[in-house]
Tab-separated table of C-alpha atoms and ligand atoms in Angstrom:
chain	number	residue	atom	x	y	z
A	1	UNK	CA	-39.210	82.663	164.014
A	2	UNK	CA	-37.773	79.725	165.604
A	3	UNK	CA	-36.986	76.011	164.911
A	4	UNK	CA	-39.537	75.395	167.563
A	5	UNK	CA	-42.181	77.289	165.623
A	6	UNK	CA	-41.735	75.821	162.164
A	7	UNK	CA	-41.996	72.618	164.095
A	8	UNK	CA	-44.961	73.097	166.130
A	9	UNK	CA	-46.822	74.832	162.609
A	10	UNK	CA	-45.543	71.284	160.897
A	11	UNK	CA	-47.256	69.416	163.665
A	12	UNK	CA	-50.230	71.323	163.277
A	13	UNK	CA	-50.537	71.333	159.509
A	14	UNK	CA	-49.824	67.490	159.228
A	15	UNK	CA	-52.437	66.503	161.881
A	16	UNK	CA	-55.103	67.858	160.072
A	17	UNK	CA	-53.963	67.530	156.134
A	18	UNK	CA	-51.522	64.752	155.971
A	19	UNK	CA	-50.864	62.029	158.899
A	20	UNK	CA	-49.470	59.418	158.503
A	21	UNK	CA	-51.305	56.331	158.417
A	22	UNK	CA	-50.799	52.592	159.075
A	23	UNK	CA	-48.809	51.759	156.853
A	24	UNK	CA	-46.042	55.198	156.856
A	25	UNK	CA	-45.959	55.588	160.844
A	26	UNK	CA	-44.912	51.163	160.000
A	27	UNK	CA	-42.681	52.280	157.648
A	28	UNK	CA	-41.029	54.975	159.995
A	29	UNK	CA	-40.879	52.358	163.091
A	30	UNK	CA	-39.025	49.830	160.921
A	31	UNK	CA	-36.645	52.372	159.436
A	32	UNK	CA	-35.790	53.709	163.082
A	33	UNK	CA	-35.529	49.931	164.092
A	34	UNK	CA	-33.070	49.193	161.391
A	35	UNK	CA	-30.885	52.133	162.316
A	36	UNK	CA	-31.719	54.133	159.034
A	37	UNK	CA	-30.784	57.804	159.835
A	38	UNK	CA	-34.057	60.148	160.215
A	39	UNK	CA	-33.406	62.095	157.037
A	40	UNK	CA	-36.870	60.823	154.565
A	41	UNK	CA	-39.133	63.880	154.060
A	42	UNK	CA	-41.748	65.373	156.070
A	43	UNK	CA	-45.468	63.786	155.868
A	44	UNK	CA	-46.171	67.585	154.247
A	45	UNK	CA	-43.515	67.221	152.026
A	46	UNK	CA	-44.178	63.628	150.996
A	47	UNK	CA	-47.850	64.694	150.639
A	48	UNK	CA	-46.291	67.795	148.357
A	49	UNK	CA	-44.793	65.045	146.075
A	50	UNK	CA	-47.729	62.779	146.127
A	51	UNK	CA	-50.075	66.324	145.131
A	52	UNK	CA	-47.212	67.030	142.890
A	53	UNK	CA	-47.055	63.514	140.766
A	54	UNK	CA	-51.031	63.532	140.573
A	55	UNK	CA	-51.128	67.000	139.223
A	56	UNK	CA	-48.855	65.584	136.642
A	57	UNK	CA	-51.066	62.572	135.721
A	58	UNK	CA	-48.031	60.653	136.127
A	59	UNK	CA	-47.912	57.288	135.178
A	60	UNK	CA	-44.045	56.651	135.568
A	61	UNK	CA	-42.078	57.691	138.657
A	62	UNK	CA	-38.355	57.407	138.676
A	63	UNK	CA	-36.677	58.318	142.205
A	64	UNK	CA	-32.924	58.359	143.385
A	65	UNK	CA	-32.630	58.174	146.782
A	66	UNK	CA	-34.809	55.521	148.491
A	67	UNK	CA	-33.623	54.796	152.151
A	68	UNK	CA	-36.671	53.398	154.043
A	69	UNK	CA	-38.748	53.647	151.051
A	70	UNK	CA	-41.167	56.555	153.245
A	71	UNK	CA	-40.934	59.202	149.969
A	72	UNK	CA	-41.466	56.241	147.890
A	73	UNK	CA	-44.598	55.553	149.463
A	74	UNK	CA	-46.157	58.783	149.018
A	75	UNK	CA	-44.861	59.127	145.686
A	76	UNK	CA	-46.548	55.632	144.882
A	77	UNK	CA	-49.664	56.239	146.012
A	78	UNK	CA	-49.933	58.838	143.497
A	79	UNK	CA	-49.856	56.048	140.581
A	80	UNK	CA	-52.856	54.532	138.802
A	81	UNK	CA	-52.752	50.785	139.767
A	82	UNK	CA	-50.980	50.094	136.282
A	83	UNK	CA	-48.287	52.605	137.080
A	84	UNK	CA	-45.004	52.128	138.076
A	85	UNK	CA	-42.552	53.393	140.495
A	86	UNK	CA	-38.710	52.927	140.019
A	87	UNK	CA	-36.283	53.480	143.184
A	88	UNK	CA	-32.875	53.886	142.913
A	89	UNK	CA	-30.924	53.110	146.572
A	90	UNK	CA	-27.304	52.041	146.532
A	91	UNK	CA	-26.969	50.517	149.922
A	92	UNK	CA	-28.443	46.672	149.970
A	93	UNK	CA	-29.623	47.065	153.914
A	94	UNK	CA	-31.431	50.489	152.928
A	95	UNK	CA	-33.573	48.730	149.745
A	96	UNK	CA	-34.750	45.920	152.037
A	97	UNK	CA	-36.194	47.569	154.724
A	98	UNK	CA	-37.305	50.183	151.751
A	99	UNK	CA	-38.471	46.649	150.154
A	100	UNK	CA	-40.648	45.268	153.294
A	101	UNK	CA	-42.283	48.977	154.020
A	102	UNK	CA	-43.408	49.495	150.239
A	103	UNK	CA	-44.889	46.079	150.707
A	104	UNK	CA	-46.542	46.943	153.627
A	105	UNK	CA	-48.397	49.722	151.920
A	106	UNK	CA	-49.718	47.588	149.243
A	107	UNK	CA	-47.589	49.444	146.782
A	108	UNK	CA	-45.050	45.981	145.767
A	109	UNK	CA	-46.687	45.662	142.124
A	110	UNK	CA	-46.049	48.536	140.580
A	111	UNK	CA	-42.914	49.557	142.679
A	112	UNK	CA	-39.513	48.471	142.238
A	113	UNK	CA	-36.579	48.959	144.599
A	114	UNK	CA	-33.072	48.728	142.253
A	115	UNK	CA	-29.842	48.576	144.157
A	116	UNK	CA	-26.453	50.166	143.178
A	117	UNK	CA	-25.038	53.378	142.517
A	118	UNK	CA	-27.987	55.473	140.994
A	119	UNK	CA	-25.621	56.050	137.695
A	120	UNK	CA	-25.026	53.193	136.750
A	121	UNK	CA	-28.681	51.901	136.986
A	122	UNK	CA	-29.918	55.405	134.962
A	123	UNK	CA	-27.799	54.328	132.509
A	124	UNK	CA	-29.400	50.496	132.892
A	125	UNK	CA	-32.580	52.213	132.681
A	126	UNK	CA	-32.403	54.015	129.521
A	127	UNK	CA	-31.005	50.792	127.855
A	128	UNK	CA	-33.924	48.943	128.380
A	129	UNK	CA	-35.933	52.460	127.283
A	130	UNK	CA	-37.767	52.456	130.724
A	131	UNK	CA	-38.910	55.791	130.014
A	132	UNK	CA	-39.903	58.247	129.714
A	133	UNK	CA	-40.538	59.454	133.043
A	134	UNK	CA	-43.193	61.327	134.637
A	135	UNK	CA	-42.028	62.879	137.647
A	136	UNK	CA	-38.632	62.269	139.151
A	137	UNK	CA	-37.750	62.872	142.452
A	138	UNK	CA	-34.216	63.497	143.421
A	139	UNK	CA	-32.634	62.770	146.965
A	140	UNK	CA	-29.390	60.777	146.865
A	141	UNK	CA	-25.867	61.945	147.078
A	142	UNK	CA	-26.021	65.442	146.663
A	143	UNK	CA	-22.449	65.748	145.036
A	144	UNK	CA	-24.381	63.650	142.147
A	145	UNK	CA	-27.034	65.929	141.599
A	146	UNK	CA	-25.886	67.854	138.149
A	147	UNK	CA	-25.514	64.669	136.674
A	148	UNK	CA	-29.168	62.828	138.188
A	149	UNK	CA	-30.715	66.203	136.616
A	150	UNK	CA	-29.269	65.791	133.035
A	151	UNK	CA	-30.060	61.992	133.461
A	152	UNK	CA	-33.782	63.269	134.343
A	153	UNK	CA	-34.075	65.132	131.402
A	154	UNK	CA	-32.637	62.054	129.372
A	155	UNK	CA	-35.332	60.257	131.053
A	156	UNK	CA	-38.222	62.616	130.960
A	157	UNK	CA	-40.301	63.542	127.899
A	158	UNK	CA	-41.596	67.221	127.235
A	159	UNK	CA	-43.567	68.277	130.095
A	160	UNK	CA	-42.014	65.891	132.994
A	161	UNK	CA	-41.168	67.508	136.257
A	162	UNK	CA	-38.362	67.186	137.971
A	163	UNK	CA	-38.534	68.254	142.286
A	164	UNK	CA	-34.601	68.107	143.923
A	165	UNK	CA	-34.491	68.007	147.614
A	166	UNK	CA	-32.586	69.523	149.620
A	167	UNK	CA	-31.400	72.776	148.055
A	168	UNK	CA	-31.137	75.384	150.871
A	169	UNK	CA	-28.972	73.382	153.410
A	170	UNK	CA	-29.752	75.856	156.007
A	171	UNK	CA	-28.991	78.693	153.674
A	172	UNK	CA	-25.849	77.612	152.830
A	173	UNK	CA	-26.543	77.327	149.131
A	174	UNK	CA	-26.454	81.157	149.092
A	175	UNK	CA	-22.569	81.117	150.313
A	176	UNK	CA	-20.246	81.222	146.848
A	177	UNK	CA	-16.946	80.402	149.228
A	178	UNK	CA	-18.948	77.897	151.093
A	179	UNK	CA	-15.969	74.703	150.795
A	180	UNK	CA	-18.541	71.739	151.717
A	181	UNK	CA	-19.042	69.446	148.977
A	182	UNK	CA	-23.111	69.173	148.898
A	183	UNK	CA	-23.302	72.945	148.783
A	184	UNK	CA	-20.959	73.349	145.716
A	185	UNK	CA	-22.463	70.702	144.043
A	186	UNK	CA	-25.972	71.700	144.558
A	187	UNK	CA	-24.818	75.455	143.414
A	188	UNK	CA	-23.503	73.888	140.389
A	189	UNK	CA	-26.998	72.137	139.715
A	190	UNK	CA	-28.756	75.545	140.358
A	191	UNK	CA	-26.603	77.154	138.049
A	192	UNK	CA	-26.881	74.447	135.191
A	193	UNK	CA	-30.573	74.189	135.091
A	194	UNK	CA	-31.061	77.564	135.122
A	195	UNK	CA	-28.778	77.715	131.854
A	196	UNK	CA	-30.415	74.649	130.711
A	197	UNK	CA	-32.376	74.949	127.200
A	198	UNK	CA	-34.931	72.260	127.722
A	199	UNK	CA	-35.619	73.297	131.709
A	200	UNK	CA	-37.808	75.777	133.135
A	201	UNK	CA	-36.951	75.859	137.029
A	202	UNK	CA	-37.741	77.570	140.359
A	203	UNK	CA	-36.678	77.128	143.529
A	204	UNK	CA	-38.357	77.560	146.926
A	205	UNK	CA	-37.051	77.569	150.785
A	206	UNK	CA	-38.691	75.078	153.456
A	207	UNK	CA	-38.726	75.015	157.376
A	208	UNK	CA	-40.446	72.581	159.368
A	209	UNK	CA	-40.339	69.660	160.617
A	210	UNK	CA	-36.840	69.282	158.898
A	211	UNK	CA	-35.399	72.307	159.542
A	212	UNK	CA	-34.274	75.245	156.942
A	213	UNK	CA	-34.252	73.381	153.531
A	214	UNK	CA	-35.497	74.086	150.103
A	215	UNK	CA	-36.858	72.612	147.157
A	216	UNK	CA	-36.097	73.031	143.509
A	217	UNK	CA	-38.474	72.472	140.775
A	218	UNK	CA	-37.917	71.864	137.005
A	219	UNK	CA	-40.167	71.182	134.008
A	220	UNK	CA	-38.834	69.618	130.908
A	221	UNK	CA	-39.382	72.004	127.907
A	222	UNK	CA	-40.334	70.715	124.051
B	301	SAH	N1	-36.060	59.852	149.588
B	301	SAH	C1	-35.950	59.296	150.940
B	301	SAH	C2	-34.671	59.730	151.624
B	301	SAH	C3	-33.416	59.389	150.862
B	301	SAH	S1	-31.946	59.631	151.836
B	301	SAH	C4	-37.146	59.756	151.751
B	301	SAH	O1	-37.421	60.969	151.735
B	301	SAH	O2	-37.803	58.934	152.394
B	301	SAH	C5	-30.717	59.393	150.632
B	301	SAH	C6	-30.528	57.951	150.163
B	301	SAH	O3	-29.720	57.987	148.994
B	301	SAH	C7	-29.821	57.072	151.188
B	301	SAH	O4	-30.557	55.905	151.443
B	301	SAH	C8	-28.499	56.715	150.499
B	301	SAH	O5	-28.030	55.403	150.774
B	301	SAH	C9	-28.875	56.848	149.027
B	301	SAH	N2	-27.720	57.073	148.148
B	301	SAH	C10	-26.577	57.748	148.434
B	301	SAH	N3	-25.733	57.705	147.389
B	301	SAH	C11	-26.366	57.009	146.407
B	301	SAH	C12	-26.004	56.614	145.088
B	301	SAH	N4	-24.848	56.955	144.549
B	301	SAH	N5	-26.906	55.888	144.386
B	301	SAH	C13	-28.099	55.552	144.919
B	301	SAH	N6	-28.478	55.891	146.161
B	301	SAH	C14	-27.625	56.600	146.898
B	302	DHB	C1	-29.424	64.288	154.440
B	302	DHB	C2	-29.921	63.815	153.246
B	302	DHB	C3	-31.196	64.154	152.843
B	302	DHB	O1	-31.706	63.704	151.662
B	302	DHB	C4	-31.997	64.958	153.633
B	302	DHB	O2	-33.239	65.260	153.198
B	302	DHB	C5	-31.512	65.433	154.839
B	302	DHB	C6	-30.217	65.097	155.244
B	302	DHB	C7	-28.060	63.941	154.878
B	302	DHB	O3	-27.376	63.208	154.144
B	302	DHB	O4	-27.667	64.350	155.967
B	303	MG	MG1	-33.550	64.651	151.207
């Protein structure tokens, strides 16, 4: 199997189960217009998340990692109209075009776009007892990641899930000498939540349309 073949298969199953529409191929244009680097999920993955969140019922998103707001708007269309979507970006320029695209979609009511570094607006968010949380979906810094998974489970209630992006890194994750930064951090997350008590966790490889990546998934135990 090739990169070409994973991407022509994407293609194929996002014509016919998840285009984009209006408002996400706007969203794209105005991210690529800004200069935002092409890094936001696939339309199967972001359809994935949105399947994901609905399956959950959710009612409370929390996300860490906004850029151009294209997750965000999958993830928000999973919400009843009296739900509520909170994005955490840390770069200003990122949560405004994030801001204008969410806006776009219609979503603007029950999303919010918070700037700063993610941890110090988790720990904003628990004192004004935003949560619990539904679903989280975590895609920011990726040396970070231990610490946005305990703050999910802080955030979460019994039953929440928890989906971290990014996991595989073209199979580097497997590599126990591997010296890069994301891959020792995200081994580090792997290895926590799979000690953790109130966490029951899998995680799954992707290719496609962005490359050899992977996918971890966690549900909050009692
Ligand atoms: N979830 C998006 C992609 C996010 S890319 C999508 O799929 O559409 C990662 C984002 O995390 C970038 O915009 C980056 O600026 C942001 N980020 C990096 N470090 C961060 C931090 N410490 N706090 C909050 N956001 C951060
Ligand atoms: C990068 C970040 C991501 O969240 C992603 O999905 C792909 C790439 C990056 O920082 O290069
Ligand atoms: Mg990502």
């Amino acid at each position: 199997m090739t990169d070409h073949q994973w991407k022509a298969l994407d293609a194929y199953f996002t014509e016919h189960l998840s285009p984009d529409d209006e408002a996400l191929s706007a969203a794209v244009a105005a991210s690529t217009a800004a200069g935002l680097p092409d890094i936001a999920v696939a339309p199967n993955q972001g359809k994935l998340l949105q399947l994901l969140a609905a399956g959950q019922g959710a009612r409370k998103i929390l996300e860490i990692g906004t850029l151009g707001g294209y997750s965000t708007i999958w993830l928000g269309r999973a919400l009843p109209t009296d739900g509520r979507l909170v994005t955490l970006e840390y770069k200003p320029e990122n949560a405004e075009v994030a801001r204008a695209n969410i806006a776009r979609a219609g979503l603007d009511k029950i999303v919010e776009v918070r700037t700063g570094a993610a941890l110090d607006s988790l720990a904003q968010l628990e004192s004004e007892n935003a949560g619990p949380f539904d679903f989280f979906f975590i895609d920011a810094d990726k040396v970070n990641n231990p610490n946005y998974v305990e703050w999910a489970v802080k955030l979460g209630r019994p039953g929440s899930l928890i989906v971290v992006d990014n996991v595989g890194r073209g199979g580097e994750v497997a590599d126990a000498s591997s010296e890069d930064d994301a891959v020792r951090s995200t081994r580090r997350m792997i290895e926590m939540v799979g000690k953790h008590p109130r966490l029951s966790a899998t995680a799954v490889q992707t290719v496609g349309a962005r490359g050899y990546d992977g996918f971890l998934l966690a549900r909050v135990l009692d």
